[in-house]
Tab-separated table of C-alpha atoms in Angstrom:
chain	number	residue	atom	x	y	z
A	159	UNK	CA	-13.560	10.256	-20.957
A	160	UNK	CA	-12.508	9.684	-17.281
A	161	UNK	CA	-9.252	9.087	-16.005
A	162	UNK	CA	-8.503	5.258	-15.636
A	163	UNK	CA	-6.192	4.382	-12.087
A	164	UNK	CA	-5.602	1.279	-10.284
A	165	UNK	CA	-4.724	0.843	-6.715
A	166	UNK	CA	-4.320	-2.179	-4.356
A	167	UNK	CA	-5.331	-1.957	-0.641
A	168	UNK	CA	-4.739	-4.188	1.772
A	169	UNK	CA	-7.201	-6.896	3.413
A	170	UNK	CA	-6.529	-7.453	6.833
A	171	UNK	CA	-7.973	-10.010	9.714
A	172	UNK	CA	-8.747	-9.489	13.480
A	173	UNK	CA	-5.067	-10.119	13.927
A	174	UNK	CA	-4.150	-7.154	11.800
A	175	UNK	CA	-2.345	-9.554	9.503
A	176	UNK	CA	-2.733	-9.004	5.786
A	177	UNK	CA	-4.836	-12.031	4.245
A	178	UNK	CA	-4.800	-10.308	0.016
A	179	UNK	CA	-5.177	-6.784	-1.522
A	180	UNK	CA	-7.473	-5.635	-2.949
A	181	UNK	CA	-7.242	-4.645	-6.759
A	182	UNK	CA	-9.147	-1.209	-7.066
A	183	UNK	CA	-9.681	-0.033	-10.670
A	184	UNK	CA	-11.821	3.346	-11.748
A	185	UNK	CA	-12.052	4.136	-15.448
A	186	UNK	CA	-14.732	3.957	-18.095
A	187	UNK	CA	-15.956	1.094	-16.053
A	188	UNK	CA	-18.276	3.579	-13.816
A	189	UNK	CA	-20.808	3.948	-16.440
A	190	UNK	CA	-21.732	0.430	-16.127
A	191	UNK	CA	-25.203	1.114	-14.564
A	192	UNK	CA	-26.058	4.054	-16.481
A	193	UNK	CA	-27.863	4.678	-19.529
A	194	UNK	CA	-29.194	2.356	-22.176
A	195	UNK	CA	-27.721	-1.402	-22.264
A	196	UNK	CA	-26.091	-1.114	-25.795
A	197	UNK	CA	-24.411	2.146	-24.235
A	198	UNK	CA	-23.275	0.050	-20.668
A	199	UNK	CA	-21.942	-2.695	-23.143
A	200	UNK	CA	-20.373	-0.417	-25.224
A	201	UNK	CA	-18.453	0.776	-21.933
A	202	UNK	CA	-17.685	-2.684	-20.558
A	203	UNK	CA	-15.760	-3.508	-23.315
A	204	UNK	CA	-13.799	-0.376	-23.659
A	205	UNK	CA	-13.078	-0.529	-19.883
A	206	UNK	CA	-12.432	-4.432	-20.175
A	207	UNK	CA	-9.884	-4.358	-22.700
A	208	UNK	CA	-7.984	-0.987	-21.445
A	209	UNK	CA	-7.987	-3.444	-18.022
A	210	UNK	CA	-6.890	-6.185	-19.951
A	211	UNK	CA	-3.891	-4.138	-21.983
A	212	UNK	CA	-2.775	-3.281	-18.624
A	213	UNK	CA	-2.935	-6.214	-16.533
A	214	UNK	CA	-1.214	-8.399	-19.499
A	215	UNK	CA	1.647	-5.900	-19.372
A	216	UNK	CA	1.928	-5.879	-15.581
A	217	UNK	CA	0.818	-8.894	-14.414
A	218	UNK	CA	4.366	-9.394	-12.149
A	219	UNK	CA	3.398	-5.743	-10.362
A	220	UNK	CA	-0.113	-5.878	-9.734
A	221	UNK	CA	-0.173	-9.528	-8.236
A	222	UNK	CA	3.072	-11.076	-6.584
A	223	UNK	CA	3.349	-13.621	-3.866
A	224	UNK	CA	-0.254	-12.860	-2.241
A	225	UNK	CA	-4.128	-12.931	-2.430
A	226	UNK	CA	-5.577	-10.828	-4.995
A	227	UNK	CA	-9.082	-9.536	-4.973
A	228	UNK	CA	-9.919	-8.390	-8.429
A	229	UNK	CA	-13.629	-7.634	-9.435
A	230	UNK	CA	-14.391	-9.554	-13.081
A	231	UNK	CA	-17.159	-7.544	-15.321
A	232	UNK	CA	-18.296	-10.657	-18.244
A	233	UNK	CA	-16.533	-8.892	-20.244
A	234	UNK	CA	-13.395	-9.610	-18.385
A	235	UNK	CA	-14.544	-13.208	-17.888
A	236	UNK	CA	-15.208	-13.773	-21.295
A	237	UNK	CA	-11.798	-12.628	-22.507
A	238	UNK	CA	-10.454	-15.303	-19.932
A	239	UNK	CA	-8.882	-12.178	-18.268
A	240	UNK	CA	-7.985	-14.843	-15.015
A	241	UNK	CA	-6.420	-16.965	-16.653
A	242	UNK	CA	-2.934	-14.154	-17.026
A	243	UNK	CA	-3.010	-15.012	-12.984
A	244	UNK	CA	-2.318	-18.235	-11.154
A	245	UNK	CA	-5.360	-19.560	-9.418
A	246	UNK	CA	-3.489	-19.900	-6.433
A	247	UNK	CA	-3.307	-15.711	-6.307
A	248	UNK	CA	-6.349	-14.733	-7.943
A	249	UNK	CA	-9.747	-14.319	-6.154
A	250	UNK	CA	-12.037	-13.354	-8.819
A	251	UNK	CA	-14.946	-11.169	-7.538
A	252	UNK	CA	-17.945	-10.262	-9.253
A	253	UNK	CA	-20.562	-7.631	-8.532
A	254	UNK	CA	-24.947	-7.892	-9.361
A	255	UNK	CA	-23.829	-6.668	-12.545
A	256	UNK	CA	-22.653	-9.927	-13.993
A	257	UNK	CA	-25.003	-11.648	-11.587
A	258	UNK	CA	-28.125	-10.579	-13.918
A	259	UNK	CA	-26.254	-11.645	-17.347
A	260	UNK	CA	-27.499	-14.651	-18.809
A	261	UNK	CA	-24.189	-16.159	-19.339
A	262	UNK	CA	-22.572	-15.352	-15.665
A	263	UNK	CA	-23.372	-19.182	-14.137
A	264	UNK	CA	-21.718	-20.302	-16.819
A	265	UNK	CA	-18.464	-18.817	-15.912
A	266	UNK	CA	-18.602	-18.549	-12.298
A	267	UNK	CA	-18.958	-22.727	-12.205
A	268	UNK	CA	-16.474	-22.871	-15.190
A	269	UNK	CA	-14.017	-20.518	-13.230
A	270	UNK	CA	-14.492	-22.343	-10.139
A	271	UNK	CA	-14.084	-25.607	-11.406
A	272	UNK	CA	-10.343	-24.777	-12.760
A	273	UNK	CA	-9.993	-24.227	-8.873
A	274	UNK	CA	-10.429	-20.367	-8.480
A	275	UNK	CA	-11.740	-19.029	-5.775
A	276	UNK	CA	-14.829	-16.647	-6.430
A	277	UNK	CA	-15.983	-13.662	-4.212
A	278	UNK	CA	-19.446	-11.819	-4.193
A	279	UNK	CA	-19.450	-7.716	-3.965
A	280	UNK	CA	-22.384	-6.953	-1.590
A	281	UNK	CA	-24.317	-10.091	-1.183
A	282	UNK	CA	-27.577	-10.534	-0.489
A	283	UNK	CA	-29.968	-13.147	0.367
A	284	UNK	CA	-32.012	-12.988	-3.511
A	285	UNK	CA	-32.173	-15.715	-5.785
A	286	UNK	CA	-29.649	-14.843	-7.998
A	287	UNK	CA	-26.973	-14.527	-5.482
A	288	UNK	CA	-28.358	-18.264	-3.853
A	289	UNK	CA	-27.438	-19.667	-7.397
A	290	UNK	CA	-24.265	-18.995	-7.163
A	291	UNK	CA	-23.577	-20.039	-3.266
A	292	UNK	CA	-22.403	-23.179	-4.111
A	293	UNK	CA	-19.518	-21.922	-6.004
A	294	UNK	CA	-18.654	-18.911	-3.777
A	295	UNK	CA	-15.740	-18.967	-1.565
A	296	UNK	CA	-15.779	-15.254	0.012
A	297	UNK	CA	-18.850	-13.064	0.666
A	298	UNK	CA	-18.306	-9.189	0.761
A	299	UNK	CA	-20.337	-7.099	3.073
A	300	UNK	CA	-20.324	-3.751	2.968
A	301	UNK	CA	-21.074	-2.315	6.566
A	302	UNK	CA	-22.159	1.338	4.948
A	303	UNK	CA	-25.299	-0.104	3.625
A	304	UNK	CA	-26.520	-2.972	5.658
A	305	UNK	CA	-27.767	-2.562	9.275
A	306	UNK	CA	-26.291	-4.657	12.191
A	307	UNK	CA	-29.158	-6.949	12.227
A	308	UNK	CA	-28.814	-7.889	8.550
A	309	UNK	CA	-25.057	-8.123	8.672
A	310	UNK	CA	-25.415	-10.509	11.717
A	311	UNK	CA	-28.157	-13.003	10.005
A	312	UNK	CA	-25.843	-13.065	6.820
A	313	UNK	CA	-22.504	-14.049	8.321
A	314	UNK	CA	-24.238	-16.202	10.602
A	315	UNK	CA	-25.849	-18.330	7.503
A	316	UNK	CA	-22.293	-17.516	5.892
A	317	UNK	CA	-20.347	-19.084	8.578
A	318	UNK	CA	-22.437	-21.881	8.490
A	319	UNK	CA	-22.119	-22.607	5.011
A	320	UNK	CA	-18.100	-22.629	5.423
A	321	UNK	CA	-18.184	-19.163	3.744
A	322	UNK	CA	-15.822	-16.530	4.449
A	323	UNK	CA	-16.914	-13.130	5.176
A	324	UNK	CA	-14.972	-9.814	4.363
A	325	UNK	CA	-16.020	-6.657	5.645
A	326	UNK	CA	-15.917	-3.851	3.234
A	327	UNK	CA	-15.899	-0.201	4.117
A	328	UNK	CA	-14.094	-0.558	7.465
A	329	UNK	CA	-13.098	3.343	7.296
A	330	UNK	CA	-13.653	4.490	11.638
A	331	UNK	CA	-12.996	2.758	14.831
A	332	UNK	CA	-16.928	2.125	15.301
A	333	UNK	CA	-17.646	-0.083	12.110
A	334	UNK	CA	-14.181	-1.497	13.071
A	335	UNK	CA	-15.789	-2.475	16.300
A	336	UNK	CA	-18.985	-3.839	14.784
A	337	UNK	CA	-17.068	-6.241	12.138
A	338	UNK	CA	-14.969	-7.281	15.331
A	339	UNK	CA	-18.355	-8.079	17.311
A	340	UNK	CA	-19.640	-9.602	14.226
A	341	UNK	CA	-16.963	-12.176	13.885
A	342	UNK	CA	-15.857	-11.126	10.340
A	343	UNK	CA	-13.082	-13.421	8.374
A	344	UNK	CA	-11.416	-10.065	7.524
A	345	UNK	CA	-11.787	-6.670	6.966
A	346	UNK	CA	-10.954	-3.543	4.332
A	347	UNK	CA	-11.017	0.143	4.487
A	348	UNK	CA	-8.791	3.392	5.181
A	349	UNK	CA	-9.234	2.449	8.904
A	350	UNK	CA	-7.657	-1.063	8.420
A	351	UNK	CA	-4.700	0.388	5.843
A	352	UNK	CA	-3.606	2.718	9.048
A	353	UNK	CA	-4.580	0.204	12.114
A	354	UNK	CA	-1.751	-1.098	14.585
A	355	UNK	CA	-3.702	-3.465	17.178
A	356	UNK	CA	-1.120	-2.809	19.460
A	357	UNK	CA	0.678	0.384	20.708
A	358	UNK	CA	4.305	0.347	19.151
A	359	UNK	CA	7.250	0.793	21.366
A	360	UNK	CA	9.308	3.935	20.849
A	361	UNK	CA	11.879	2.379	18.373
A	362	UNK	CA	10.139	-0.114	15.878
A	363	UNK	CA	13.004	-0.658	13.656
A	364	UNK	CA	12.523	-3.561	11.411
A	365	UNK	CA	14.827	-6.286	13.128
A	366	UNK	CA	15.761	-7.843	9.511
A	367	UNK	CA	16.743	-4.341	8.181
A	368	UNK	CA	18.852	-3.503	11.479
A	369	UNK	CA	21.096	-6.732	11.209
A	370	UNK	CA	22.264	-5.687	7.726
A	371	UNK	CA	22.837	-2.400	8.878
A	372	UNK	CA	24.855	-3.677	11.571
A	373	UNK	CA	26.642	-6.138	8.998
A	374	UNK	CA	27.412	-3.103	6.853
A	375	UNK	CA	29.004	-0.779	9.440
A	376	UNK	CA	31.699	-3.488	10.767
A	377	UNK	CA	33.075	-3.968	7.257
A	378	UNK	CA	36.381	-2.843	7.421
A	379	UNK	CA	36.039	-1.299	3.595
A	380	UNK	CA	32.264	-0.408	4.967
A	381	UNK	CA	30.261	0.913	1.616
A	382	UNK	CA	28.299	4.140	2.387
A	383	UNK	CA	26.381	3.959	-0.449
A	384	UNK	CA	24.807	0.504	0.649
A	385	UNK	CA	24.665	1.930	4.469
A	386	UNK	CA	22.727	4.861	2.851
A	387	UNK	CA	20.165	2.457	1.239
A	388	UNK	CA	19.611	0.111	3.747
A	389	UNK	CA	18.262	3.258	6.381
A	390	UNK	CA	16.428	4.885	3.963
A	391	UNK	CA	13.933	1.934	3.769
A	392	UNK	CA	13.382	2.293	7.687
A	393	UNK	CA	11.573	5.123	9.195
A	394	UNK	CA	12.651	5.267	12.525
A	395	UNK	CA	15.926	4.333	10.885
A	396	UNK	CA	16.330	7.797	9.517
A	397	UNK	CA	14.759	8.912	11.987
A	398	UNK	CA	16.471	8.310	14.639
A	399	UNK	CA	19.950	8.914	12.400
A	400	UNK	CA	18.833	12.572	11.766
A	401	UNK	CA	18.176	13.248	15.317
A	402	UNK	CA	21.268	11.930	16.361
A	403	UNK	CA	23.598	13.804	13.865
A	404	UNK	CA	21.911	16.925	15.251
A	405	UNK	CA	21.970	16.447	18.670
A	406	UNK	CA	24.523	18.227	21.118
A	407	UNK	CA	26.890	15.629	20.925
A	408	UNK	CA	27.967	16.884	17.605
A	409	UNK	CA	27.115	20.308	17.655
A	410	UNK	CA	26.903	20.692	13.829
A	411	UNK	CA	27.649	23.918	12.557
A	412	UNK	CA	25.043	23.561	9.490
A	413	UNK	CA	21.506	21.387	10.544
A	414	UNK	CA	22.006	18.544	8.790
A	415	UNK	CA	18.571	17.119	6.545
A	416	UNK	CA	19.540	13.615	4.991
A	417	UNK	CA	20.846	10.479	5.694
A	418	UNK	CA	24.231	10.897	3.551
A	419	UNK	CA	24.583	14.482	4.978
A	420	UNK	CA	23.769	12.779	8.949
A	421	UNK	CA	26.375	9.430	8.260
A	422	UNK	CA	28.975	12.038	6.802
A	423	UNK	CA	28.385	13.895	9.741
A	424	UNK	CA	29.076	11.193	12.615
A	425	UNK	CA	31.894	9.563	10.545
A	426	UNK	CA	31.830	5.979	10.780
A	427	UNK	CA	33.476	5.435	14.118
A	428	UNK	CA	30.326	7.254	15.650
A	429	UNK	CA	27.786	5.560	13.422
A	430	UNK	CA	29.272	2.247	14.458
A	431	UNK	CA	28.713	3.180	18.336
A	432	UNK	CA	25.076	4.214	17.539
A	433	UNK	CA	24.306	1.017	15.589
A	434	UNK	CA	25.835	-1.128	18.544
A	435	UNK	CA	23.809	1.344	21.135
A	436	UNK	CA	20.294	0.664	19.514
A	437	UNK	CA	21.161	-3.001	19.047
A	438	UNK	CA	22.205	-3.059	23.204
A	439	UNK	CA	19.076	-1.053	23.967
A	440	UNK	CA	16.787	-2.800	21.768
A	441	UNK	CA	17.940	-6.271	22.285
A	442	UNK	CA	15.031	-7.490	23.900
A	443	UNK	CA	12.344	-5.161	22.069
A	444	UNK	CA	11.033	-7.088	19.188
A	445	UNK	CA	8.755	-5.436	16.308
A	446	UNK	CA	4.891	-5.246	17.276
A	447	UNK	CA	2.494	-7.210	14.857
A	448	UNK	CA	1.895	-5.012	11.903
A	449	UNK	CA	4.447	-2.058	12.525
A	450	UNK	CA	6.729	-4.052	10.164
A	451	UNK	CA	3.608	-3.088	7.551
A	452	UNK	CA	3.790	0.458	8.675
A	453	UNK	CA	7.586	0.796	7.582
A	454	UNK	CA	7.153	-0.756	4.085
A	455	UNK	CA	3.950	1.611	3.745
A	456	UNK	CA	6.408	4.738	4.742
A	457	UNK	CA	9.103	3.327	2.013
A	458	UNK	CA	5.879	3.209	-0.616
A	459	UNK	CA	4.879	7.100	0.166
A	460	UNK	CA	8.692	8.220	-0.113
A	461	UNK	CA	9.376	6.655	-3.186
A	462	UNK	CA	5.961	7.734	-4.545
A	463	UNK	CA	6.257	10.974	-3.753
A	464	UNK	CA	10.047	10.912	-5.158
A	465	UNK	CA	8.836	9.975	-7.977
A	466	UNK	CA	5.756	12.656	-8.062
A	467	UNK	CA	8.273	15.266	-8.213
A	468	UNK	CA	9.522	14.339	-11.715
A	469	UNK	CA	6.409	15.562	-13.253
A	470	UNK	CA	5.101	18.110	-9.943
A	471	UNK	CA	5.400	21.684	-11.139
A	472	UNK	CA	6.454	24.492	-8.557
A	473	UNK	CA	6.979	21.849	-5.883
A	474	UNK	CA	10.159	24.195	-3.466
A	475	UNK	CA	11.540	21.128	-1.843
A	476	UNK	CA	14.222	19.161	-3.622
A	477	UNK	CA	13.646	15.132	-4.521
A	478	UNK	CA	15.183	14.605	-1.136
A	479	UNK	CA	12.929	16.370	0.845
A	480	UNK	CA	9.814	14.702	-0.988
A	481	UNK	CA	11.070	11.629	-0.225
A	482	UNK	CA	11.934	11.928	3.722
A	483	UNK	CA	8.164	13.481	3.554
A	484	UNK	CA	6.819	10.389	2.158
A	485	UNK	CA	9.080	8.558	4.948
A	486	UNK	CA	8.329	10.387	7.903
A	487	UNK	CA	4.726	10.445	7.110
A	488	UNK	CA	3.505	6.838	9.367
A	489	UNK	CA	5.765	8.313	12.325
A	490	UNK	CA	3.357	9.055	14.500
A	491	UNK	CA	2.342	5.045	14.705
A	492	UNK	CA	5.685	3.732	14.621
A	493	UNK	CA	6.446	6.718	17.577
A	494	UNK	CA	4.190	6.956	20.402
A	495	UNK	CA	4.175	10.717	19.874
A	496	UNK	CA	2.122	13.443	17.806
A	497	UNK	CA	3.367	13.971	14.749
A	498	UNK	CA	3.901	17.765	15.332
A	499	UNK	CA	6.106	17.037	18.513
A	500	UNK	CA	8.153	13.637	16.624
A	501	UNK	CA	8.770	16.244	13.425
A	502	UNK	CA	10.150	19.150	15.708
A	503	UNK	CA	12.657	17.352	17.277
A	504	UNK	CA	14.394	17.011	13.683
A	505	UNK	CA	15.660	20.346	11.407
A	506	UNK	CA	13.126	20.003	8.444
A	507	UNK	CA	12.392	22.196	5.720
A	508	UNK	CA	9.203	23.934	6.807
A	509	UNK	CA	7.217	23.453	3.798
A	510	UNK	CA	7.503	19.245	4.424
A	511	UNK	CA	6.700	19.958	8.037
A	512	UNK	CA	3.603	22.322	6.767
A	513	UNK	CA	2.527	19.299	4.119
A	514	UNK	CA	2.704	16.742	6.948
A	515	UNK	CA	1.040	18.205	9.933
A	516	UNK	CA	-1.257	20.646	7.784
A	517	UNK	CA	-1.215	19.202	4.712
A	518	UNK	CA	-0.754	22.709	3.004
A	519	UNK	CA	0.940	24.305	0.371
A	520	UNK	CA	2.436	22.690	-3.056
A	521	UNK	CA	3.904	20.495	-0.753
A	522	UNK	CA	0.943	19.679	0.868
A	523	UNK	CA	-0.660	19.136	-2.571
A	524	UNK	CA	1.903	16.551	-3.484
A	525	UNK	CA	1.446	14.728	0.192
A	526	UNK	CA	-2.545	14.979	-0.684
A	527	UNK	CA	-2.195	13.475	-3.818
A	528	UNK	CA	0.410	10.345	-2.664
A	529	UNK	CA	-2.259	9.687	0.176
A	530	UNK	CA	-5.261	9.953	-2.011
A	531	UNK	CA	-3.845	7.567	-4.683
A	532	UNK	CA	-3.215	5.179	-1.853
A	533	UNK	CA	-7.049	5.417	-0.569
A	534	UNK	CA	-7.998	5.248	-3.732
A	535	UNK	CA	-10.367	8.521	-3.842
A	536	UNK	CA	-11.280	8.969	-7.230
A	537	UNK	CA	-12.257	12.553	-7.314
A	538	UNK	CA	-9.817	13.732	-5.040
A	539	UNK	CA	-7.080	12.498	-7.588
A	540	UNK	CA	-7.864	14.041	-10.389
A	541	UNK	CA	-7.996	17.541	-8.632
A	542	UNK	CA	-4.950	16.951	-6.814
A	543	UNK	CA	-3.312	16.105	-10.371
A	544	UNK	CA	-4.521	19.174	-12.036
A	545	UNK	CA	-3.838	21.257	-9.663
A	546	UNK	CA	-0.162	19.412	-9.590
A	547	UNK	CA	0.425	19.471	-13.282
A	548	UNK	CA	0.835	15.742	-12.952
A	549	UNK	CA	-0.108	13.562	-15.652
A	550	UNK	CA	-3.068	11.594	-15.161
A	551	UNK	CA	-2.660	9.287	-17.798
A	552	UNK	CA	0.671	8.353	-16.189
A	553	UNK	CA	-0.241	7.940	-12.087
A	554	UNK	CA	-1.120	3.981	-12.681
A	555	UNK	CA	2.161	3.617	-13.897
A	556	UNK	CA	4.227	5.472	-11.761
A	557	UNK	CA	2.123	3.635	-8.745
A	558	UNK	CA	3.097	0.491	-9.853
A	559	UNK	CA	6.868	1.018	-11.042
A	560	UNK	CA	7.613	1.941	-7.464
A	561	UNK	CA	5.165	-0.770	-5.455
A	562	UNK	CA	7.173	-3.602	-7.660
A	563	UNK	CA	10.345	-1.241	-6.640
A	564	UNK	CA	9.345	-1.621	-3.337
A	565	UNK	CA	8.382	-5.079	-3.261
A	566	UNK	CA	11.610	-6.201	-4.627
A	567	UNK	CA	13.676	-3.992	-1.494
A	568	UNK	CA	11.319	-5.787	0.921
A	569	UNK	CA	12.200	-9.187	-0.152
A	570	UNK	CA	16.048	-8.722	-0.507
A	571	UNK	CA	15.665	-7.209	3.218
A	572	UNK	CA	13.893	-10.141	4.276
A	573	UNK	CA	15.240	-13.024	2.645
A	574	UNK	CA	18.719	-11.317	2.049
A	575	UNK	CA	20.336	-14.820	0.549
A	576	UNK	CA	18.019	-14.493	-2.491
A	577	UNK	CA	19.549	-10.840	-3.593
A	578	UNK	CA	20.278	-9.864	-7.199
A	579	UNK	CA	23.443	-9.175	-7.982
A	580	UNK	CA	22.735	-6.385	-10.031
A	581	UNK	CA	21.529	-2.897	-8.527
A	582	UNK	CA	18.243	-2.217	-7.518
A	583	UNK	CA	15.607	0.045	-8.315
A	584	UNK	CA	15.727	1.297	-4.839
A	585	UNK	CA	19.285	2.197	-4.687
A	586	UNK	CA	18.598	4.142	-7.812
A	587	UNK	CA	16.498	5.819	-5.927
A	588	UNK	CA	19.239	6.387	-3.167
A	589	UNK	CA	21.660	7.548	-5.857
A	590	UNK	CA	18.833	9.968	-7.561
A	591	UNK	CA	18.189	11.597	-4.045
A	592	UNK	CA	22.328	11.977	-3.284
A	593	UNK	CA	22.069	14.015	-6.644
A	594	UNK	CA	19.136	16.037	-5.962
């Protein structure tokens, strides 16, 4: 039996703006197209109600506050599976395998005439994708297997048809180009997850973050605990706070390596001056369009990979360390720098640095495995896990537990009037790594 993960991705347009995610699942589902048919319906259902079990347990994770592209076998559709989302989140996709089942036009026009929006996986001019068009609200082409000619004709007609087209597959620069030229609605891929349209500046805090920073510092009974938390969300944040706290100006007699060590360091007379020195510098410096998305995804890795090391066996960094690796790991687009030459400006334990720029060692195995789960590349996870000692059967989980951790952070930061009073889960975090 194979390993069963889910992952979302994000969907961007030309803009680089995120439009939805995409809802990734690999399991028993694979063997779809294989075999007998009593065997592939034997599957579906197995797969469709271990999918169903999961989303009905974490519906509030796996879709909140944004488009959702999740592919429906009729299995799935059957058990009313979209109807645990609102309509106004869901985009329920479906690929040729549902397509051929008797019973599929049923659904699709019963689905879209509750007022969901329905997406086709690879379409194709045949009959039994023109059946459906009416009902159809996205059209997903994947740019591996269709030439430029093809692609061109289809969105045309698409277009035409008031049809929004999604390029799948987007994973270089070239077919990046080509969906650009192409006039695509928006686009998917590892190239799109890790594409800034524009060249950051050298400081891309997020603005929203920074004013509670600087809120925190001029408290007279300032809290370090909550100064602590609010930079370890940032990148260049910490950044910026390590290099600092290690520069000449201090002339520390031990190199300091964390953000409590680096604010116990400067004292908060000299933290103060540094927070009031990047605001002076910076006042005019806004954040680039889709850097802010680069700082949430460096939160994501460091809490994933802080939460990796609870089950990681032989991993010689401490929770800490995993976690500034995770953190420090989208510098090089926030920074308009190689990574190697950002990283050596810092102290860092070497084995982070190795993982990072080499992506070697148990470290490096850990980093592999938090970047891999994030690409969603099936086979590379399941090595990576073995090789880890990590639990497969609890990486979905974990994934999830700190994207909804992370999702909550991100809203406190950016709607701060709408906090909960009560802690959360990422100043656990902050706590677990002052421990550590």
């Amino acid at each position: 039996m194979s390993n069963k993960y889910i992952v979302r991705q994000p969907i961007k347009d030309k803009e680089n703006k995120i439009v939805g995610y995409e809802i990734l699942y690999h399991g028993e589902n694979q063997a779809f197209s294989q075999g007998e048919k009593n065997q592939a319906d034997t599957n579906d259902f197995a797969a469709a109600d271990t999918i169903y079990n999961f989303l009905t347990m974490n519906t509030d994770k796996v879709l909140r506050g944004s488009l959702n592209f999740m592919t429906f076998t009729i299995t799935l559709l059957m058990k009313k599976t979209p109807k645990l989302f609102d309509k106004s989140d869901l985009v329920i996709q479906i690929d040729d395998s549902v397509l051929i089942h008797p019973l599929a036009m049923h659904f699709i026009q019963q689905y879209a005439k509750e007022g969901y929006k329905i997406a086709v996986n690879d379409f194709q001019f045949a009959p039994r994708y023109l059946a459906v068009l009416d009902n159809i609200d996205y059209i997903k082409l994947n740019f591996h297997t269709l030439n430029e000619n093809a692609l061109k004709n289809v969105i045309a007609i698409a277009h035409s048809m008031d049809k929004q087209c999604v390029a799948i597959g987007i994973d270089d620069e070239k077919l990046y180009s080509l969906a650009v030229k192409l006039d695509v609605d928006a686009m998917e891929g590892t190239y799109m997850a890790e594409k800034l349209t524009i060249k950051t500046h050298n400081s891309g805090y997020l603005q929203s973050n920074f004013f509670r920073l600087m809120v925190a510092v001029t408290q007279d009974d300032a809290d370090i605990d909550e100064i602590e938390q609010i930079i370890s969300v940032d990148a260049t944040l910490t950044y910026g706070l390590l290099k600092m706290a290690n520069s000449c100006y201090f002339a520390p007699h031990m190199k300091v390596t964390s953000i409590r060590q680096a604010i116990m360091a400067m004292g908060l007379s000299e933290l103060r001056q540094w927070v009031y020195l990047l605001s002076a510098s910076n006042a005019e410096n806004q954040m680039e369009e889709g850097a802010e998305e680069f700082l949430k995804l460096s939160f994501m890795r460091a809490t994933f990979c802080h939460k990796l090391m609870n089950y990681a066996k032989d991993i010689p960094i401490s929770k800490q360390d995993a976690y500034l690796m995770g953190m420090f790991s989208t510098l090089n687009y926030l920074i308009d720098a190689p990574l190697e030459e950002i990283l050596s400006q810092i102290p860092m334990v070497k084995q982070v640095y190795e993982a990072l720029v080499h992506q070697t060692g148990r470290c490096g195995l850990l980093y592999q495995l938090t970047i891999s789960y994030e690409r969603a590349d099936w086979g590379k996870i399941d090595v990576l896990a073995e090789e880890l000692d990590v639990p497969t059967n609890l990486l979905t989980s974990i994934y999830f537990n700190c994207m909804e951790e992370v999702d909550q952070t991100w809203q406190e930061i950016m709607e701060p009037g709408k906090r909960e009073e009560s802690p959360s889960p990422s100043n656990e975090t902050v706590q677990e790594e002052a421990q550590s």
